[in-house]
Every structure is written in structure tokens, then in C-alpha cells.
Coordinates of C-alpha atoms and ligand atoms in Angstrom, one line a residue:
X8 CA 31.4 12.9 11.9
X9 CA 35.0 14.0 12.7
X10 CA 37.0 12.3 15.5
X11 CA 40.6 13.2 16.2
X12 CA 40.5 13.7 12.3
X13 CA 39.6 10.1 11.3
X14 CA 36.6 9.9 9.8
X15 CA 33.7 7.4 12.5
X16 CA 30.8 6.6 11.0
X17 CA 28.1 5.8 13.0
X18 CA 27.4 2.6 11.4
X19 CA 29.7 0.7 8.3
X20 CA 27.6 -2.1 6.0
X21 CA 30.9 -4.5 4.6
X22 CA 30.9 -6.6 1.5
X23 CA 27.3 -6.7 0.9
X24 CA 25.8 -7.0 -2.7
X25 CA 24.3 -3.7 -3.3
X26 CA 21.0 -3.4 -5.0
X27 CA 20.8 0.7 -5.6
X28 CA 17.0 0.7 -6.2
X29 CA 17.8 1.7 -10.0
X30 CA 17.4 -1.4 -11.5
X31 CA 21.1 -1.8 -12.7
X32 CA 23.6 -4.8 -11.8
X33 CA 24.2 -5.4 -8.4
X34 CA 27.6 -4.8 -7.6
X35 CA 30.3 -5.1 -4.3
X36 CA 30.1 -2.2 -2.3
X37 CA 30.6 -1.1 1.7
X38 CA 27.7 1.4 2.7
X39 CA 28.5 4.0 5.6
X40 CA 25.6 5.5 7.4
X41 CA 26.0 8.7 9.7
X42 CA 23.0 9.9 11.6
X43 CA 19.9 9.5 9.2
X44 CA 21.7 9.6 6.1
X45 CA 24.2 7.7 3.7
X46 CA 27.4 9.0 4.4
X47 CA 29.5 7.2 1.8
X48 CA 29.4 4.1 -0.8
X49 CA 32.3 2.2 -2.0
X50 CA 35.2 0.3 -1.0
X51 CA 35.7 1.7 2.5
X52 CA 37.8 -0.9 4.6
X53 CA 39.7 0.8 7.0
X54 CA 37.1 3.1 7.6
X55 CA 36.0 3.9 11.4
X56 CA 32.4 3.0 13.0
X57 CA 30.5 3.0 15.7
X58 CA 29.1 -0.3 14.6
X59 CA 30.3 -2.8 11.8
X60 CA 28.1 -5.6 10.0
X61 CA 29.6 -8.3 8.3
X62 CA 27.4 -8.8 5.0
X63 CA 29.5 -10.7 2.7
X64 CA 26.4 -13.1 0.9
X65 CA 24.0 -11.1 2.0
X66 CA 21.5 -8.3 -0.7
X67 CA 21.4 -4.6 0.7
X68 CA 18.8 -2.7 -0.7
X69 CA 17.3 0.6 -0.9
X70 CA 14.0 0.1 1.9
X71 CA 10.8 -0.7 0.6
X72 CA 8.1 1.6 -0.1
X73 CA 4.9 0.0 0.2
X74 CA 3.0 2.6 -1.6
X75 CA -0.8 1.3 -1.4
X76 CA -1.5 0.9 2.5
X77 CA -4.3 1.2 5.4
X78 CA -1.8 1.7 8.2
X79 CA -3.6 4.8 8.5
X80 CA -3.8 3.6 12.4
X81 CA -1.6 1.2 12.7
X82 CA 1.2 3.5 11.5
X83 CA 0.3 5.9 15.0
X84 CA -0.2 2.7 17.9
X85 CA 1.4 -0.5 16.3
X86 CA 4.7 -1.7 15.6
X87 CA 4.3 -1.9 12.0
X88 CA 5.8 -5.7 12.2
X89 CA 4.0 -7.2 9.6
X90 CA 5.5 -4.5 7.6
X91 CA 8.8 -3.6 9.0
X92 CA 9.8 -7.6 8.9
X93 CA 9.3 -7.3 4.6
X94 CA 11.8 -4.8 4.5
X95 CA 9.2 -1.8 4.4
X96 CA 10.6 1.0 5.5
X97 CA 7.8 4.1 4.4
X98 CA 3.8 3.3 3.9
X99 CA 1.6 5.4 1.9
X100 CA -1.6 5.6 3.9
X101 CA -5.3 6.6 2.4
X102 CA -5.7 4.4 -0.4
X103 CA -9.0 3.6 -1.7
X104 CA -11.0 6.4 -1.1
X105 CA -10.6 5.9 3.0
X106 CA -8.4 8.0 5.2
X107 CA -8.2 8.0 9.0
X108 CA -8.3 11.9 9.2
X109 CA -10.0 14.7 8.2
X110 CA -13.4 13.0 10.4
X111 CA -14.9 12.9 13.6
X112 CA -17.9 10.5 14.2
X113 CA -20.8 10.1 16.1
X114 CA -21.5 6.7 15.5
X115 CA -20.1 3.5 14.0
X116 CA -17.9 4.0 10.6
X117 CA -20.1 2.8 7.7
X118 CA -18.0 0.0 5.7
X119 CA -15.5 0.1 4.3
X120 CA -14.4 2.8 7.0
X121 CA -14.4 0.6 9.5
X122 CA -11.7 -1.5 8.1
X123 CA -9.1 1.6 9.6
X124 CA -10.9 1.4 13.0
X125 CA -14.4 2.0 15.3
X126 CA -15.6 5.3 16.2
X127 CA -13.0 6.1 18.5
X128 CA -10.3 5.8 16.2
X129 CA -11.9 8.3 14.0
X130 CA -10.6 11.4 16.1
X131 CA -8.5 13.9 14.0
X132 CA -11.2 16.9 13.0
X133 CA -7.9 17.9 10.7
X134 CA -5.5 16.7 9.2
X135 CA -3.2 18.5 10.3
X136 CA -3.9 17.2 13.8
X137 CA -3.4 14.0 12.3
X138 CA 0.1 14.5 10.7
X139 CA 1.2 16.2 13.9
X140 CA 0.0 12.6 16.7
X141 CA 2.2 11.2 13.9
X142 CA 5.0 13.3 14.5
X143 CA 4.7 13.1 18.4
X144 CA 4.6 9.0 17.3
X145 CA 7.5 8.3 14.9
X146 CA 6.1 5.1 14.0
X147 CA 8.4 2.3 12.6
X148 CA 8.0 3.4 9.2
X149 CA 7.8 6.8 7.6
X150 CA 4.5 7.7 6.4
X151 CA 3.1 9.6 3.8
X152 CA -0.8 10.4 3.4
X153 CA -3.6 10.7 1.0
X154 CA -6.9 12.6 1.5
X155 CA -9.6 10.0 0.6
X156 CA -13.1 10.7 -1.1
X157 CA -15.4 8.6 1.2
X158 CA -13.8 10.0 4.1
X159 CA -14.3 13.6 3.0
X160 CA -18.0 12.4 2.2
X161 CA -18.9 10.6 5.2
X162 CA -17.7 13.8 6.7
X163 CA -19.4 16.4 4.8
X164 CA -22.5 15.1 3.8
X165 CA -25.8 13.7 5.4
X166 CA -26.4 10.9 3.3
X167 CA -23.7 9.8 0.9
X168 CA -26.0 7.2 -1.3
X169 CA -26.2 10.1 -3.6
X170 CA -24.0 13.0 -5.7
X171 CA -22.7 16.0 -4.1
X172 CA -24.0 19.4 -4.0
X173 CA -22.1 22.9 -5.5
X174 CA -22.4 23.7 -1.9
X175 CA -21.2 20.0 -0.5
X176 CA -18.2 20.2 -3.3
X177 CA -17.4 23.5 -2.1
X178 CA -17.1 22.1 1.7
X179 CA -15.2 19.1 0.2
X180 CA -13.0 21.5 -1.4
X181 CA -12.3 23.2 1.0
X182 CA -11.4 20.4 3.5
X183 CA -8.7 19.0 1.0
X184 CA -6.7 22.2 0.3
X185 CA -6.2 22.3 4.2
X186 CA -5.3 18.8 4.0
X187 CA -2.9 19.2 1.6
X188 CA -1.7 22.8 3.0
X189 CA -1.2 20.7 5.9
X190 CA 1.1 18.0 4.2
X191 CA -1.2 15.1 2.5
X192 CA 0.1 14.5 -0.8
X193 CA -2.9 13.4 -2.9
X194 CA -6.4 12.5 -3.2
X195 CA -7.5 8.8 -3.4
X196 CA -10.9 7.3 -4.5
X197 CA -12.7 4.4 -4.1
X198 CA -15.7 4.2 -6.5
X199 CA -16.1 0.9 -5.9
X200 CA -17.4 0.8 -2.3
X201 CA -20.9 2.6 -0.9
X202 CA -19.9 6.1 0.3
X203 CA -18.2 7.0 -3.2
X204 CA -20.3 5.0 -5.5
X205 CA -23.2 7.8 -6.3
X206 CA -20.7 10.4 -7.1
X207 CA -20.5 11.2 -10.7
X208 CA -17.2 11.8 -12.2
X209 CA -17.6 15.5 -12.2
X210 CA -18.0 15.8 -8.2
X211 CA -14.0 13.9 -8.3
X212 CA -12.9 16.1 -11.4
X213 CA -14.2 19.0 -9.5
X214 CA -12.1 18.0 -6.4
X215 CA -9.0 16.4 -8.3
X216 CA -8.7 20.4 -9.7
X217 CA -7.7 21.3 -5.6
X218 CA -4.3 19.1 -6.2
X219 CA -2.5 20.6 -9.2
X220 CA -1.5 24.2 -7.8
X221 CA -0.3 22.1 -4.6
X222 CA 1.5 19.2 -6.3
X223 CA -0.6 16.7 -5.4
X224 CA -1.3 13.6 -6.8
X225 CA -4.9 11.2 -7.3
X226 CA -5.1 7.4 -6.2
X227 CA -8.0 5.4 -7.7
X228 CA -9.8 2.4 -6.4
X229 CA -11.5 2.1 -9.6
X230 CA -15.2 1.8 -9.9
X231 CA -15.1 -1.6 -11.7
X232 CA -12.4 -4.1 -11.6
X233 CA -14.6 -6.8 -13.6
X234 CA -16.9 -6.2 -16.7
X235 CA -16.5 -2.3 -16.7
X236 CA -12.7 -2.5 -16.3
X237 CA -12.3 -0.7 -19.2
X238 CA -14.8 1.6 -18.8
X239 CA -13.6 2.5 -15.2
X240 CA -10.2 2.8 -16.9
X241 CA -11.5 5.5 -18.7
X242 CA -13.1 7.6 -16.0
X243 CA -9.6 7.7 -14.1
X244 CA -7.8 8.8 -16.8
X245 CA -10.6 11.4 -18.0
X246 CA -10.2 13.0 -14.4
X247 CA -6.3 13.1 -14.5
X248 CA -6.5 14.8 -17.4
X249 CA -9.5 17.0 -16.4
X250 CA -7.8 18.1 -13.4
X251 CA -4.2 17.9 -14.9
X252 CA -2.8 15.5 -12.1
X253 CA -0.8 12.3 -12.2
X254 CA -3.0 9.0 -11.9
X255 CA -2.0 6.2 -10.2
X256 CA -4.6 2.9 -10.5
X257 CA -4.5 1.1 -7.2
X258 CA -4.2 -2.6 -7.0
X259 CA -4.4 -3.2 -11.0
X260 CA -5.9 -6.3 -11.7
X261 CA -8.9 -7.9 -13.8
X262 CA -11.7 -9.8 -11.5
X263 CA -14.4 -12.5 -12.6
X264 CA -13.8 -15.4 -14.3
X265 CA -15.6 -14.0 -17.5
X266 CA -12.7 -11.3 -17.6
X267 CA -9.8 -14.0 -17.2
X268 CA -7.1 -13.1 -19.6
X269 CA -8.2 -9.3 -19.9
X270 CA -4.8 -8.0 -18.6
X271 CA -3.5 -8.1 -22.3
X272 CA -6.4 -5.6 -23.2
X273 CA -6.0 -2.9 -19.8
X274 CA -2.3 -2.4 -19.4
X275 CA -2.6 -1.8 -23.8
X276 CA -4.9 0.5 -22.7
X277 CA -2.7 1.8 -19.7
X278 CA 0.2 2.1 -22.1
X279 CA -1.6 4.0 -24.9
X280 CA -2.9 6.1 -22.5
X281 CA 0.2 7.0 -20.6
X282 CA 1.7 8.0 -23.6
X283 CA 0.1 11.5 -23.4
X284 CA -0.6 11.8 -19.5
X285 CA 1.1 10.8 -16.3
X286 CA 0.1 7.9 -15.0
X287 CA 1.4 5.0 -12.4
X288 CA 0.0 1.9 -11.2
X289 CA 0.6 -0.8 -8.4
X290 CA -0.3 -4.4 -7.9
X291 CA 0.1 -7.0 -5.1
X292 CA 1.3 -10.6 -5.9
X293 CA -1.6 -12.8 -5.4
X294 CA -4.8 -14.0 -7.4
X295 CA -7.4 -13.5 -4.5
X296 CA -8.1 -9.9 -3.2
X297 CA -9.9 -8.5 0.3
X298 CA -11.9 -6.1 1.5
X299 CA -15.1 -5.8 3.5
X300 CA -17.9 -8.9 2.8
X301 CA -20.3 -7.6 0.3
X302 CA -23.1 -9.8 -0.3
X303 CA -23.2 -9.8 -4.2
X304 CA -19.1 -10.1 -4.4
X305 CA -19.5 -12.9 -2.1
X306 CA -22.2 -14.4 -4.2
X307 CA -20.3 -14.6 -7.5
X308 CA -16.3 -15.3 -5.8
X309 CA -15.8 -19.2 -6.8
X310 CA -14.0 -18.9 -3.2
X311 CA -14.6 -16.7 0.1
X312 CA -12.6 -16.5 3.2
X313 CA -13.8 -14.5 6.3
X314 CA -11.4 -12.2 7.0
X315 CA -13.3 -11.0 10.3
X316 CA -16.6 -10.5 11.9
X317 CA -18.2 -8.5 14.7
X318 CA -21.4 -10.7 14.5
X319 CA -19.6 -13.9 14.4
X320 CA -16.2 -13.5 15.4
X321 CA -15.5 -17.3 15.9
X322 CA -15.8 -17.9 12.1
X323 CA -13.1 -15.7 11.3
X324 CA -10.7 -17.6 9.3
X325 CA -12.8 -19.9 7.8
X326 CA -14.5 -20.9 4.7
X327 CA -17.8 -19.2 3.8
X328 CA -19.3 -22.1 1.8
X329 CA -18.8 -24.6 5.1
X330 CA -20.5 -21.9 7.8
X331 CA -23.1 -21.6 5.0
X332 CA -23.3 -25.6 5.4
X333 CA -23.6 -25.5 9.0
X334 CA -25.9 -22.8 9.6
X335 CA -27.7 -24.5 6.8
X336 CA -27.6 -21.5 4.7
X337 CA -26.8 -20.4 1.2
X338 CA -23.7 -17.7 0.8
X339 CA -26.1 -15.0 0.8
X340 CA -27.6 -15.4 3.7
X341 CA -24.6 -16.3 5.7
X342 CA -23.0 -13.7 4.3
X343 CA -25.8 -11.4 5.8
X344 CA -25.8 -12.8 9.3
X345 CA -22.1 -12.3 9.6
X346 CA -22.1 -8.5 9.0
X347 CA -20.2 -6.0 9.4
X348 CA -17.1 -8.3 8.2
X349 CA -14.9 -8.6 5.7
X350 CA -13.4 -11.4 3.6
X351 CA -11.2 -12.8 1.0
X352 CA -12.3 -13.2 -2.4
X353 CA -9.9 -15.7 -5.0
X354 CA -11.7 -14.3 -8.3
X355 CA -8.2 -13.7 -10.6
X356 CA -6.3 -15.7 -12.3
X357 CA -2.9 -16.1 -12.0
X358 CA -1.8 -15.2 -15.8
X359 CA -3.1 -12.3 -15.1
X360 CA -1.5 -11.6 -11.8
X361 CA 2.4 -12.7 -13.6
X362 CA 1.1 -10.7 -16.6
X363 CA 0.9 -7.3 -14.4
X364 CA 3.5 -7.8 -12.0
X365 CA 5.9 -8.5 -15.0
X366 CA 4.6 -5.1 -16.8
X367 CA 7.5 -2.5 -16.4
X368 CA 5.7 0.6 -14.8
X369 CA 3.9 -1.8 -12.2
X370 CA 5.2 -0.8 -8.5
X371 CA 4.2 -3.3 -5.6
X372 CA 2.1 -2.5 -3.2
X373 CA 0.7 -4.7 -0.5
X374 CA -3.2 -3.5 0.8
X375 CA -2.6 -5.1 3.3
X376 CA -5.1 -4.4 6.3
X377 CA -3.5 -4.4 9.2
X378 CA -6.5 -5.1 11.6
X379 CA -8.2 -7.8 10.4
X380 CA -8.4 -10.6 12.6
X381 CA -7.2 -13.3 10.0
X382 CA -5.7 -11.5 7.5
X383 CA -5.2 -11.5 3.8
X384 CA -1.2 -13.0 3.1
X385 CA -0.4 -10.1 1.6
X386 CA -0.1 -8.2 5.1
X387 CA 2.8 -10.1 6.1
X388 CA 4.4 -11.3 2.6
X389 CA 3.9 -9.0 -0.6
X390 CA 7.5 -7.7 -0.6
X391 CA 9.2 -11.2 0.0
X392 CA 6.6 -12.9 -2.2
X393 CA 7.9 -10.5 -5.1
X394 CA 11.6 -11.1 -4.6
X395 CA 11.6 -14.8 -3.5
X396 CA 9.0 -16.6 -5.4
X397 CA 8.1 -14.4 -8.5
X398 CA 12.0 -12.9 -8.9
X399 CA 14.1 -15.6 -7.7
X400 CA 12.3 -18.9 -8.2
X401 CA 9.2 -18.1 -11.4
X402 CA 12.0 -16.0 -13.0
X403 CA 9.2 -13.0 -13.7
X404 CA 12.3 -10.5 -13.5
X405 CA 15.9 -10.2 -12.0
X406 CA 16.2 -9.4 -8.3
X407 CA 17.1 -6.0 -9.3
X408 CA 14.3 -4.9 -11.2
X409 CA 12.1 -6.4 -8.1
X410 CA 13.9 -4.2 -5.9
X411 CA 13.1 -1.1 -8.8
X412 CA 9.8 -2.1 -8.9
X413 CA 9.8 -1.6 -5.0
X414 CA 12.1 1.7 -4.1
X415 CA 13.1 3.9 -7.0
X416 CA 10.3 3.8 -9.2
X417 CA 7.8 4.1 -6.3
X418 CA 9.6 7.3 -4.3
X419 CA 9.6 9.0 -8.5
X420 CA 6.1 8.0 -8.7
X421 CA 5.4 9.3 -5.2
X422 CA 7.8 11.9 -5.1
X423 CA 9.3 10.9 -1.9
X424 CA 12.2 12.9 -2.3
X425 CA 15.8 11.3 -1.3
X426 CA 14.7 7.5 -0.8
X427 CA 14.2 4.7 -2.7
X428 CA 18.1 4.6 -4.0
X429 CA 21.2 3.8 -2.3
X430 CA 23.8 6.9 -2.7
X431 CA 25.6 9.0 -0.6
X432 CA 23.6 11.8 0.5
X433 CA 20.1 10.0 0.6
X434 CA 18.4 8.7 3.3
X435 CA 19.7 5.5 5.1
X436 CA 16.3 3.6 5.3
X437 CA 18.1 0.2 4.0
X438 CA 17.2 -3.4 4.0
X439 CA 19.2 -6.2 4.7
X440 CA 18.6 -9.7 3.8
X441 CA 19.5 -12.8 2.1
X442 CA 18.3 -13.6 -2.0
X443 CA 18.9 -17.0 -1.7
X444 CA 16.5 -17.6 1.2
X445 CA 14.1 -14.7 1.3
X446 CA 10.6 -15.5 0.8
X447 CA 7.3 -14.9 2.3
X448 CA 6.0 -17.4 4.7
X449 CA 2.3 -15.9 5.4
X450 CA -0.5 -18.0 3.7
X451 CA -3.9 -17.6 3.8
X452 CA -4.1 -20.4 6.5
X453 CA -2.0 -19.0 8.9
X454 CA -1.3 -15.4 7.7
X455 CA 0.6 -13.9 10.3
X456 CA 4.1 -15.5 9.8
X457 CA 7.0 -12.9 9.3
X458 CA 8.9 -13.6 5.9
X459 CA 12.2 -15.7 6.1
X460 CA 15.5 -14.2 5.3
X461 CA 15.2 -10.3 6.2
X462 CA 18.2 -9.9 8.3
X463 CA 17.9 -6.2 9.4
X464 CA 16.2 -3.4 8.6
X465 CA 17.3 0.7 9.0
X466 CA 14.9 3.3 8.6
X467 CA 16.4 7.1 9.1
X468 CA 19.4 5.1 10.0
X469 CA 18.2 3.4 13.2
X470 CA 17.5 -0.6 13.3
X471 CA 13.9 -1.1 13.7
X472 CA 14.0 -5.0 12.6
X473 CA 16.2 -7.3 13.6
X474 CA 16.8 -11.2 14.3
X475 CA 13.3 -11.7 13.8
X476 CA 11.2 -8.7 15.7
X477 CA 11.0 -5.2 15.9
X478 CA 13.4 -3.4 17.7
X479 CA 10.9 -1.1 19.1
X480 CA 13.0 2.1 17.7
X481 CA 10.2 4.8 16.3
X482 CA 12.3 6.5 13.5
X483 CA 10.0 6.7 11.2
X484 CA 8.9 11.2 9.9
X485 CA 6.2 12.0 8.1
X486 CA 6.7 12.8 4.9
X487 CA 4.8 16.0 3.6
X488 CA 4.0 17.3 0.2
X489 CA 6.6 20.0 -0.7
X490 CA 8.8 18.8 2.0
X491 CA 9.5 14.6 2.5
X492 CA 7.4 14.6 -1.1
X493 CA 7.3 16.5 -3.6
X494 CA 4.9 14.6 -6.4
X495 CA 5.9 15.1 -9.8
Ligands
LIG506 ZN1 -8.7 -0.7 -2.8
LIG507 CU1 -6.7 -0.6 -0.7

């Protein structure tokens, strides 16, 4: 903006260490910020602003992109704290195979629906309907949206414990070009879980073809994380290349103490495979995973935490083995009483955990689930977790290939066009916080601590975080294939 000739910016970002997203050296640099974009980078004292922050010491960085997500919800009617307070500053929504929208319900949502909400929450016949109650909300965070598989499912067939027919993949079809017309940018899966698992890999080949003409891309909850790894491995890639889309494998890891160690073998087989298809992948930093309580998961885990319960909301938080001991129980059977729930399972190991986060194409992404009574950690602390404890004090990487790992290399993979990087001309969602002290302080005790050391966070150019809670400014746009994204 012009003002008696003088350049004013709305808001001027001093003597920071700036961390472009790109993965280079941090360097000295001033950021100016005018309306929702980055107006100039560089050595600007003298310059004009409507606001000034004194960052000498302090890391500014390119906003995180938390890029697998279930703030489907929580995106529309929350504040986004637990992710605004990381430094998050856009959410990808519809990861494994479960998306608030396209799906109306008449009764409860079978697991693992139920994990983005009750019957109620289930309300947008389209997505399109969806995409627009976003716009009216803003939300904290920008959003972009997959499709997912068990959600077009539950929604198009009577019974889902079995494969598709033409006439069902037809419907399915049908439902995800408007979805995409509308702005989704992809297609997630989630083999793994009970509305997906009877599909054969030619009902998500035949609906993986909708993306390509679009743009679109295809998320995978993978069928098997544990002895089939490799074998699920090869059904993902099989369907990028079927449908000629780019693959990205959600929350890479290797589960079961029998398959300890087994990270070596996938990313190889990641690598070899990626060298003649596009592919991406994602991880979050921590050796126990969550999702809904499933009785033979729970069986096998060598440790279970309940995440929630409807049945037994009072043993939230705790142990399964001790309410197993007090109900005089095995794990099976308390396991069953406490149903619908969900839990914590600590089934990797940490070797393999350092050995994917460390791999060079691996983005973070949290999975959090943002409305579970106690959480998983990683709700409230995957981004700080990466930068303070793995980055700055295990020495995985330098701080600037964590931020890489977090902004540039996420909006490519995403094609979130004009974020993730710091330059003049892209948009200001920026984070700023202190390297020496940043870390997460969630645990799986008490999981709902905001990370230390996040100083303030921009999103659009408007301060949604800062000194320690949400701002309550609603920024955030949606970001639609062809428009906000634009996946390679
Ligand atoms: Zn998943
Ligand atoms: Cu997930």
C-alpha cells in the first residue's frame, strides 16, 4: 500500500532468522506482509508499518502444512488450537478413507466414521455444500479436502462388508467427479478399516481413474501396515499407476514386533518404485499409533491406551491391561465391553520411526484426531516434536530440512499453490517461534498441552496464535483443486 508515497506495510517482521521452507541455510532477513501476502523480503529498516515485531533470536518460517488430518469438523466449529499453537497454518482433511462430506445418515456412523463426529455431524449431502459452510467459517487454518472411500461407501451402498457393483461404482463415480468439480483435491483410502476392507483393488482403480482428467491426487491408508506391508505396498502403487495419479502413503510406518526393523526393506521398495511413478509419503513422530479399539489390534499391541469410550467414558485415558484387571477380564473382553472407542496402540519401534522420519521424501503429518477425549500426543505436538526433539536435540536433520519436510515439500506434493515458502508474492501464512526452546509438551499422559516456544502465528496475514492462545481471527480459505491447489 501507498501512503503519501512512502511505502506502509501492514505488518514488518525485523531481524528474524528466516527459514524459506526450501531447505537452504537460514539467513538474516526482515519480512514485510501487506494484506494476505508477502509484500517484500530483505533488509528493510526504514521501512513503514502498521505493526513492527522485534525478532532478533527468534526462527521465522514458512507455516506448517499438516498434510494428513481429521479436522474434517473441527476445521468448521473449533478453534483449531491444538493445531494453530504447532505452527499449522493449512490442514489437509479426508485421510484414511473417511471424509466428513459427501453423506447424510440415518443412524450412528459405523467405526471408524465416527471418529469425525455422531450422526448429526454427518450433514453435507455434497461436497460442495461442505466446501461452501467452510467458506461462510474461515476456520483458523486453511483447509484443503480429500474425497474418502468408506465415506462414499457408507453412502452408496447397503452393506459395505462386501465389493462394489458396476452399478454401485458407477454411483461412486459419479459422486467423486462432483466432489472434485466442486474443489476436493483427491481420493483417500483406508483399506485397513471395515467399510473399505471387502473392496478389491479394481473397485479403487476403477475410481482412482475419476482423478487424472481433474488433477487430482490418491491418499492411502494402506491395507496392511504389519506382515503384508509389502504386499499392501504393492496394491497402492499398482493403482497409481493403473489410474495414472500421484500416490501418497499415509502415516508410513512398519507395525508388529515381528516386522521391527522392516523400514530398511519398504522405503527400498518406496524408492525403487518412485523411480518410475509419482509418489509421496508422510509420517508422524512417534512409535505408538491411534485409531478406533479393534479387538484383534488390541489383542496383539504389547501396550493399549483408551483414547475414548461411549460405553465407559470414565476409562478414557487409561490403561487397557489395568481395566481388564479390574473388571476381571482379559483384553478381549474389555476391549468388547468398552465399544464403540478408540485407543492407542505402542506397536513400532523407534528405529524405525528415526529411520522414516530421516528418509528425504518423508513430509510430517500429524493424524491427529481432534475429538477424542484423551488424545494421542501427536494432536497437540507432531510439528514441535519434529523440530525440537528429533531436529534440534537427536540431530535426525538440520532445523531447515525440518521446516522442508513441513512447508515446501508438502504444498509441491499437495500442490497447494503459493505456500509453503517464504518470498515475496506468496502467501503470508508464517510462523514465529524460538529454535532453541521449541518443543512439544503433549504426552500421552496428559495430551492436551500446547507446545513451548511458538511465539506467533500468521495465516493469510492475520495473527491467529499468539502469547499462548488463539486469537480467535478465522482467516483461514479453502483451498480447491485448480484454484488454492493445483496437484501435480
Ligand atoms: Zn490412517
Ligand atoms: Cu489418519
Amino acid at each position: 500500500m501507498q501512503e503519501g508515497g512512502l511505502p506502509m506495510f501492514d505488518l514488518l517482521i525485523c531481524g528474524a532468522t528466516l527459514y524459506d521452507g526450501r531447505g537452504g541455510p537460514p539467513r538474516l532477513a526482515d519480512v514485510a506482509v501487506d494484506g494476505d501476502y508477502v509484500a517484500a523480503v530483505g533488509d528493510l529498516g526504514g521501512a513503514e508499518s502498521r505493526r513492527e515485531i522485534k525478532a532478533e533470536g527468534l526462527a521465522l518460517a514458512p507455516g506448517f502444512i499438516d498434510v494428513h488430518t481429521h479436522d474434517d469438523r473441527a476445521v468448521l466449529d473449533g478453534d483449531m488450537a491444538p493445531k494453530i499453537s504447532q505452527g499449522v497454518t493449512s490442514v489437509v482433511v479426508g485421510n484414511c478413507g473417511i471424509s466428513l462430506a459427501p453423506l447424510t445418515l440415518l443412524g450412528a456412523p459405523p467405526p471408524p466414521l465416527d471418529l469425525l463426529g455422531g450422526q448429526a455431524d454427518y450433514r453435507f449431502a455434497s461436497f460442495a455444500d461442505y466446501l461452501s459452510a467452510l467458506d461462510r467459517a474461515g476456520g483458523a487454518t486453511n483447509t484443503a479436502a480429500m474425497v474418502g472411500h468408506s465415506t462414499l461407501r457408507v453412502g452408496a451402498m447397503e452393506r459395505t462388508d462386501r465389493a462394489a457393483s458396476a452399478a454401485e461404482i458407477a454411483a461412486m463415480r459419479g459422486r467423486l467427479q462432483d466432489c472434485l468439480a466442486a474443489g476436493a483435491i483427491g481420493f483417500s483410502t483406508g483399506l485397513f478399516y471395515a467399510p473399505s476392507a471387502a473392496a478389491p483393488t479394481e473397485e479403487i482403480m476403477a475410481l482412482a481413474e475419476v482423478l487424472k482428467p481433474l488433477g487430482g491426487i490418491h491418499t492411502t491408508h494402506m491395507r496392511d501396515e504389519s506382515d503384508h506391508v509389502t504386499e499392501a505396498l504393492d496394491e497402492a502403487f499398482a493403482i497409481g499407476r493403473h489410474a495414472e495419479v500421484p500416490v501418497v502413503i499415509s502415516h508410513f510406518k512398519v507395525s508388529g514386533r515381528d516386522n521391527w526393523g522392516r523400514s530398511a526393506e519398504t522405503l527400498a521398495k518406496w524408492r525403487r518404485a518412485a523411480a518410475g511413478q509419482p509418489l509421496a509419503l508422510d509420517a508422524y513422530p512417534y512409535a505408538a499409533s491411534s485409531t478406533v479399539l479393534r479387538i484383534e489390534y488390541a489383542a496383539e499391541a504389547p501396550q493399549v491406551l483408551i483414547t475414548w469410550s461411549k460405553a465407559h467414558p470414565e476409562q478414557s485415558g487409561r490403561d487397557l491391561d489395568e481395566i481388564a484387571r479390574e473388571w476381571g477380564l482379559d483384553r478381549r473382553a474389555a476391549a468388547e465391553r468398552l465399544q464403540p472407542a478408540g485407543a492407542v496402540y505402542f506397536s513400532m519401534d523407534e528405529g524405525d520411526v528415526r529411520r522414516i522420519l530421516a528418509f528425504p521424501e518423508t513430509m510430517i503429518g500429524s493424524d491427529g484426531l481432534p475429538h477424542d477425549q484423551h488424545p494421542h500426543p501427536r494432536l497437540w505436538g507432531a510439528f514441535p516434536r519434529v523440530l525440537g526433539h528429533y531436529a534440534r536435540d537427536v540431530g535426525l536433520f538440520p532445523l531447515e530440512e525440518a521446516i522442508r519436510r513441513m512447508t515446501s515439500l508438502s504444498a509441491e506434493r499437495f500442490g497447494l499453490v503459493d505456500r509453503g515458502h517464504i518470498a515475496e508474492g506468496a502467501f503470508a501464512d508464517l510462523v514465529l517461534f524460538d529454535p532453541a526452546t521449541v518443543i512439544d509438551s503433549a504426552t500421552f499422559a496428559d495430551p492436551k498441552r500446547p507446545a513451548a516456544g511458538i511465539k506467533e502465528v500468521f495465516v493469510n496475514g492475520e495473527s491467529v496464535w499468539a502469547e499462548g492462545r488463539p486469537t480467535g481471527a478465522r482467516p483461514g480459505r479453502v483451498l480447491r483443486l485448480g484454484q488454492g491447489a493445483r496437484p501435480a
